[in-house]
XYZ file of C-alpha atoms in Angstrom:
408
model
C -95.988 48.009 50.072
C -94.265 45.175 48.740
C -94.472 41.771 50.838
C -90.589 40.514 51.838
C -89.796 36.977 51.401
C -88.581 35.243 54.108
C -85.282 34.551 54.362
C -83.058 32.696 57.380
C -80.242 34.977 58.182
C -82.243 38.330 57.399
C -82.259 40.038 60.328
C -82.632 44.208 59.673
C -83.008 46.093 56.491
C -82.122 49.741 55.297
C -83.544 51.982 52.636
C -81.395 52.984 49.714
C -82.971 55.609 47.574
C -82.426 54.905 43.964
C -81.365 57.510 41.207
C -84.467 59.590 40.267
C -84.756 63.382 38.806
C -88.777 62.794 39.156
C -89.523 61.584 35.957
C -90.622 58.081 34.961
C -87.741 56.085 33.416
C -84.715 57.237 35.439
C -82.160 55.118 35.357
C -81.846 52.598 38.504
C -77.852 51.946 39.811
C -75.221 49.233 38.562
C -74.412 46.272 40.798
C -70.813 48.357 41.446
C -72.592 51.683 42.476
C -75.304 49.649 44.469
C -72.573 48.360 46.533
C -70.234 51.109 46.468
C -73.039 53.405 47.990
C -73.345 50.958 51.147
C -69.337 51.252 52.028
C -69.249 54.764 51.062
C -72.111 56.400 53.153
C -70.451 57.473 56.710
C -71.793 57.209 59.968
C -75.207 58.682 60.613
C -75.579 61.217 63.890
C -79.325 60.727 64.047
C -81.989 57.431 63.396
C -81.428 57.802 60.134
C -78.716 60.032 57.688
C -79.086 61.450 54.471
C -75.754 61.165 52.123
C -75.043 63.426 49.439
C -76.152 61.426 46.142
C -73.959 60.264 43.611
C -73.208 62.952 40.441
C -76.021 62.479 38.344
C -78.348 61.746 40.811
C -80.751 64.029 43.070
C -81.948 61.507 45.244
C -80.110 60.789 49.022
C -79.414 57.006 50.539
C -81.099 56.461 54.004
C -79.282 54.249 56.086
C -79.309 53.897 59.657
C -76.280 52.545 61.290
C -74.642 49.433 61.015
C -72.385 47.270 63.800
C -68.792 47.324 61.762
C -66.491 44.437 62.098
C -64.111 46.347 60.144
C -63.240 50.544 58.554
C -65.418 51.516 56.090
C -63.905 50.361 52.471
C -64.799 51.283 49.552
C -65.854 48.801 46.812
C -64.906 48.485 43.306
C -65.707 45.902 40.580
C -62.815 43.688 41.802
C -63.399 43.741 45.464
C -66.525 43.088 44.822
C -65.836 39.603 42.400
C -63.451 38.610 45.302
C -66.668 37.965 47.628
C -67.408 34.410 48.082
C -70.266 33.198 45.635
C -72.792 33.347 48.423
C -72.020 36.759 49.788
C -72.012 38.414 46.197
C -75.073 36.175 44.911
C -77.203 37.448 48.024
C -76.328 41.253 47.432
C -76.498 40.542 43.317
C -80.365 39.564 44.323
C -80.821 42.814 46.493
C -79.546 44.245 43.970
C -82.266 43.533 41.286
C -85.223 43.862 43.610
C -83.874 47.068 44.218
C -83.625 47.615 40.393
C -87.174 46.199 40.215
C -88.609 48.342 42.904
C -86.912 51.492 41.081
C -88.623 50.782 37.954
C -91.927 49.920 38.751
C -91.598 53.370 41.577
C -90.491 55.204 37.931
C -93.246 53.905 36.085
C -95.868 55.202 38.989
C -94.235 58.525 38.603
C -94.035 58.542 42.562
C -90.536 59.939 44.579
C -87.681 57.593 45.647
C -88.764 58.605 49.000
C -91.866 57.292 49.062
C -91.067 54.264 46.904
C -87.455 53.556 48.454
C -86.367 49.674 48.196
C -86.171 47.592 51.149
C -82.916 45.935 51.520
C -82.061 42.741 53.508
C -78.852 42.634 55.543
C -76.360 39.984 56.750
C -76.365 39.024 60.757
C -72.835 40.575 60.534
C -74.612 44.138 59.255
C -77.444 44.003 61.908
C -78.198 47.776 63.521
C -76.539 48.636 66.857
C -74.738 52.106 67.603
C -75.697 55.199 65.811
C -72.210 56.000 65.780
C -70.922 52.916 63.846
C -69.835 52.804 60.051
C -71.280 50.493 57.421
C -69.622 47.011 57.352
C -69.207 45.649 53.748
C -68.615 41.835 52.419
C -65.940 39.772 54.484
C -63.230 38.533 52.238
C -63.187 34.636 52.131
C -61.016 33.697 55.081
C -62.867 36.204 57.383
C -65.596 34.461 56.244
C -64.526 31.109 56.715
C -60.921 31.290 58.639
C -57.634 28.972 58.312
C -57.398 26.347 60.711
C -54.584 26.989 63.183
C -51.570 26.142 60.725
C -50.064 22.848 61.785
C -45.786 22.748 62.118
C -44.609 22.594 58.975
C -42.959 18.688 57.802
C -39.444 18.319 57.645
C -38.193 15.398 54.977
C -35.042 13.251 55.244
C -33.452 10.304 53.414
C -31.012 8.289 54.579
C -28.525 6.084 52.486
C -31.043 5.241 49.533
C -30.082 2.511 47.731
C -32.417 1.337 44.857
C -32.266 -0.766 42.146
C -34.879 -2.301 39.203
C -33.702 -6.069 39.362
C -30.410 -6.339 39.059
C -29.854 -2.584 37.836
C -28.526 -0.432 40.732
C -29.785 3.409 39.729
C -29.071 5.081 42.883
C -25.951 4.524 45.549
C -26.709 5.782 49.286
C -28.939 8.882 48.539
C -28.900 11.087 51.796
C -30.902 14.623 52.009
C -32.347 16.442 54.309
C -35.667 18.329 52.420
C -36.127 21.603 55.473
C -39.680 21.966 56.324
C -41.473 25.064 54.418
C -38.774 25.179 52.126
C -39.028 24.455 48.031
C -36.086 22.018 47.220
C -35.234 21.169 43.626
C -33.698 18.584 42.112
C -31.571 18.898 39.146
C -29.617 16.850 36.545
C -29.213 15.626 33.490
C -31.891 12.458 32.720
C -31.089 8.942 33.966
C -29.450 10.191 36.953
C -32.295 8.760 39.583
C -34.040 12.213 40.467
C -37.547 10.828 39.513
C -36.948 7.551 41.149
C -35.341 9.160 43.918
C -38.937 11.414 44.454
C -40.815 8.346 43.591
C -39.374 6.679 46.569
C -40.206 9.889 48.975
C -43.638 8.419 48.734
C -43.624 4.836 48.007
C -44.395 4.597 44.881
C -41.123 3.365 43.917
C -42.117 -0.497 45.261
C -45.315 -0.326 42.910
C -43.248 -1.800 40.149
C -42.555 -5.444 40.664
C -38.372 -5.110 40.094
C -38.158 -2.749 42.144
C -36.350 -2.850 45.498
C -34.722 -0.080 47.754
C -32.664 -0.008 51.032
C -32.615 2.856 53.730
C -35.468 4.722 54.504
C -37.375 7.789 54.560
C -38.293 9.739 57.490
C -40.762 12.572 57.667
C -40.933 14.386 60.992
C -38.803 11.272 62.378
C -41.248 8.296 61.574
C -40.276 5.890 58.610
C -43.019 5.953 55.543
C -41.951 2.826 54.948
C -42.495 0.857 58.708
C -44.585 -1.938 57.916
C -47.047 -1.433 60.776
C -48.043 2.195 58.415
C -50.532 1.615 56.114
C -49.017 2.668 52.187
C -52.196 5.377 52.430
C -50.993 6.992 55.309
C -48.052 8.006 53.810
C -49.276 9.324 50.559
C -51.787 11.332 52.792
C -49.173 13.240 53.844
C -46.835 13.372 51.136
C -48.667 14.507 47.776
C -47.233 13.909 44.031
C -47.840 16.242 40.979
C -46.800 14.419 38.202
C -45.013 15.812 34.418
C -48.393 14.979 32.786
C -51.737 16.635 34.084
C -53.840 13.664 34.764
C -57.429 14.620 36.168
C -60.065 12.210 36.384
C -61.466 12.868 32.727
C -65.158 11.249 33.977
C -65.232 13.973 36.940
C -66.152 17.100 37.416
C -63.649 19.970 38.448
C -65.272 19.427 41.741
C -65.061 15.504 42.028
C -61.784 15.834 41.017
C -60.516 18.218 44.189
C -62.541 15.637 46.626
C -61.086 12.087 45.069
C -57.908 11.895 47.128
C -60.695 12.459 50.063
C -62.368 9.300 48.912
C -59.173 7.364 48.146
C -58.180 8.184 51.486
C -61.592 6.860 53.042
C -61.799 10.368 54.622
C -65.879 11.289 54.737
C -66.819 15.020 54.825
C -70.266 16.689 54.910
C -72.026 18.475 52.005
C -70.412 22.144 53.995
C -67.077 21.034 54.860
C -66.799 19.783 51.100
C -67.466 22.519 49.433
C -65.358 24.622 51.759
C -62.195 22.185 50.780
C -63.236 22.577 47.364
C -62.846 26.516 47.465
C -60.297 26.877 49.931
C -58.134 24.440 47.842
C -58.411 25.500 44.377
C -57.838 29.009 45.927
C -54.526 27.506 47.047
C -53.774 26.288 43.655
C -54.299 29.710 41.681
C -57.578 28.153 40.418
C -60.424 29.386 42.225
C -61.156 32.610 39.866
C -61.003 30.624 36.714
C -63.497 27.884 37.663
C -65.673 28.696 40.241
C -68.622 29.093 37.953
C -68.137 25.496 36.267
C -67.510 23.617 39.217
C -69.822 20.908 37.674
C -67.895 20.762 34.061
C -65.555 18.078 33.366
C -62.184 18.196 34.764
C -60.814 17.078 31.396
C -62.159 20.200 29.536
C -59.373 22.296 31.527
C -56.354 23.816 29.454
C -53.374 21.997 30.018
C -52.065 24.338 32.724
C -55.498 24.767 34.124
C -55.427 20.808 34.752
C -52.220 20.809 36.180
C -53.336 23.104 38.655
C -56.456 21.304 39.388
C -54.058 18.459 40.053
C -52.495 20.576 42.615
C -55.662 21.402 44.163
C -56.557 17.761 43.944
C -53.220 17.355 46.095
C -54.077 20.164 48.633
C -57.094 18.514 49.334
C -56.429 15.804 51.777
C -53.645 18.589 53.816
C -50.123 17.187 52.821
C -47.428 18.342 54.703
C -44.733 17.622 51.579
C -46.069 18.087 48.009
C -43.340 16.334 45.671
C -43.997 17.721 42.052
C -41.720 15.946 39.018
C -41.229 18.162 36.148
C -44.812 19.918 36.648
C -44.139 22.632 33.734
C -42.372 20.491 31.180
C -45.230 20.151 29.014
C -46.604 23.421 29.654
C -46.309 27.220 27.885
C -44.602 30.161 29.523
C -47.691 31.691 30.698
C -49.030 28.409 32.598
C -45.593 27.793 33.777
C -45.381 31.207 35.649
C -48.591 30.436 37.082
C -47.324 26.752 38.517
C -43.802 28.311 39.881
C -45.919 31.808 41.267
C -48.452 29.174 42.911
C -45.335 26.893 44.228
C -43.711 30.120 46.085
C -47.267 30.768 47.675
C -47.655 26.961 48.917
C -44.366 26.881 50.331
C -45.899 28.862 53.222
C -47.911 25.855 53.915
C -46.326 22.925 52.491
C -42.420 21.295 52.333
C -41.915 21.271 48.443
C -39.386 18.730 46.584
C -39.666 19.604 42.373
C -37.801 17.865 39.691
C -36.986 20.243 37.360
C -34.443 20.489 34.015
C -35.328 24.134 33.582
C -32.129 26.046 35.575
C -33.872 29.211 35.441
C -36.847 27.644 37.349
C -34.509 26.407 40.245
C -33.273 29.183 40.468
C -36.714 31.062 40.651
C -38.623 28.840 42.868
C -35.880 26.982 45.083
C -34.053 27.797 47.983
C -32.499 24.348 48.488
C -31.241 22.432 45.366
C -29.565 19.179 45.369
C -27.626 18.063 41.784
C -27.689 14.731 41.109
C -25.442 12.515 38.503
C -24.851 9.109 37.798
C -21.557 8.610 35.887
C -21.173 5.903 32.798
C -21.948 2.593 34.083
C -22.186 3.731 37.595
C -25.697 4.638 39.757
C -26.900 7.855 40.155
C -26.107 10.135 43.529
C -26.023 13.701 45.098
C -22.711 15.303 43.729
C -23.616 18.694 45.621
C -26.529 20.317 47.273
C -27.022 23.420 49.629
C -28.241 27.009 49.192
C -29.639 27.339 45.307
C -27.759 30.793 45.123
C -24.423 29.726 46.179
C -24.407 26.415 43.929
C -25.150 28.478 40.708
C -22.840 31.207 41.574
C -20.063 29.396 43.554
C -20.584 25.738 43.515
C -17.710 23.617 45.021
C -17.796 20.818 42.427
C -16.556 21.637 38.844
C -18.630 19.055 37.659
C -21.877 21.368 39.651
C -20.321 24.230 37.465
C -20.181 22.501 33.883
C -24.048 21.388 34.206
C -25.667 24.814 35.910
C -23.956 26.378 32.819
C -24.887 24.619 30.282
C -21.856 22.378 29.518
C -23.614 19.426 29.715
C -26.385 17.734 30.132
């Protein structure tokens, strides 16, 4: 009998009889079947059961019972890739001792009885009632669960007035941005919706010209009191710029942590790579890079980075996430991915986009606000209110010309 290696959080094993008609060289079971054979077999009535085998097969799977957090499911290839890394990794490795064991059992000519596979459990599938199911692979955030979710931000501006020198570009700017809602801002260029979202998070006083009055309250406290650190308020209020701009000397990984370290927030090695996960998850992301985590951010596909950017954003637990033009420069395919990712986030996050794509306002916001600045004259909010109503029955004809295409 084969010697186990220890492991930490090993704490029972079961016997799964491998695939045998007798002879040597019978075939041992894929990584699907393997796990598919754990969730399917039902609850034993004695110490241990024997379960009809899978077609092809003559040999039974032994298993005594198992304490079930949840019903019995059964696995396929895709539940199975949804596991996080370290739940499938640890069953991929049972998986090809068990292979191992099968083949060197074959090559003895002995049974499957006599030369069944030990297999190590989780704590979470330790033995207890003969009368329980099997428990299978906790998704992610069973694994790992949300912290309680925090009220969601509401965003306001009142009377913005900002110029660069002696240029005015907008006159007395007020909105109200509704917590958990996606708000878009549309109009034709130069009307002061980018400067207008720059300002949402002070970045509007990082050029030298520029100046602003009013001021910007999220939740009821002003970003821009002078006793609030600038930091503080991009904490909370993320930006997601037109052009993807990951750190190109980073890793994927580095790159999701950086606001973290901009921030002067410190994390442990576990609480890391659990932001890491849980926030390109967030961003649509997860699936596509979770076996490079190490590669450089800049190796991404345009609407890959642009997502890492989002992630990048997610990390440091905004409550508003502006985003200015985030598809512009991206194809149709990436672009559904951004706006499908947006209408998940919203759940979470307050969400202000600057968009010139009509059919995207339409698809993403529920609040949109147009803004205009007429010849020689600073930009401003002609009309805003419920997206539906201001493309179907705006109250401004001038609303009416640009949503249809008569302008701008």
């Amino acid at each position: 009998m084969d010697t186990e290696e220890p492991h930490d959080h090993v704490e029972s094993e079961i016997s799964l009889m491998l695939p045998t008609d007798g002879e040597p060289g019978s075939a041992s079971p894929s990584f699907d079947d393997f796990a598919s054979r754990l969730a399917a077999a039902p609850p034993p009535v004695a110490d241990e059961a024997q379960v009809a085998a899978p077609p092809g097969s003559t040999a039974p799977v032994i298993v005594p019972s198992l304490t079930a957090p949840t019903e019995i499911v059964e696995i396929d290839g895709d539940h199975v890739a949804a596991m996080p890394d370290s739940v499938r990794k640890e069953i991929e490795r049972m998986h090809r001792r068990a292979v191992k064991r099968g083949q060197a059992a074959a090559g003895a000519a002995t049974t499957a009885t006599t030369a069944a596979p030990r297999l190590r459990l989780f704590p979470w599938m330790r033995p207890n009632a003969r009368t329980e199911p099997v428990a299978i692979a906790p998704s992610f955030d069973e694994l790992v669960p949300a912290p309680a979710p925090e009220p969601l931000a509401e965003l306001r501006s009142e009377d913005i007035t900002a110029w660069f020198g002696d240029h005015q570009v907008l006159d007395r700017v007020s909105l109200t941005m509704p917590a958990g809602v996606v708000t878009a801002l549309i109009g034709p260029s130069g009307c002061g919706k980018s400067t207008f979202l720059r300002i949402l998070n002070r970045m509007h006083e990082l050029i030298p010209s520029a100046s602003l009055a009013g001021s910007v309250l999220l939740d009821g406290d002003d970003i821009y009191d002078r006793t609030r650190p600038i930091t503080e308020a991009r904490k909370h209020i993320g930006m997601v710029f037109q052009k993807p701009n990951p750190f190109p000397a980073m890793s994927i990984y580095e790159n999701v942590l950086a606001g973290l370290r901009l921030t002067g927030t410190r994390v442990d090695r576990d609480r890391a790579d659990f932001l890491v996960e849980r926030s390109l998850r967030s961003a649509g992301l997860w699936n596509e890079v979770k076996d490079r985590l190490r590669a450089p951010g800049g190796g991404l596909s345009g609407g890959q980075q642009q997502r890492l950017c989002i992630a990048r954003s997610l990390a440091v637990t905004p409550k508003v996430l502006l985003m200015d033009e985030p598809c512009s420069a991206l194809d149709p395919t990436s672009t559904r991915v951004i706006e499908e990712t947006m209408l998940e986030l919203a759940k979470e996050v307050t969400i202000v986009i600057v968009t010139h794509n009509m059919q995207q306002a339409q698809r993403v916001s529920t609040q949109c606000a147009f803004f205009l600045a007429s010849q020689g004259k600073p930009g401003g909010i002609v009309e805003h209110g419920d997206t539906d109503a201001m493309f179907s029955d705006p109250i401004d004809s001038r609303t009416y010309d640009y949503v249809n295409g008569r302008f701008g």
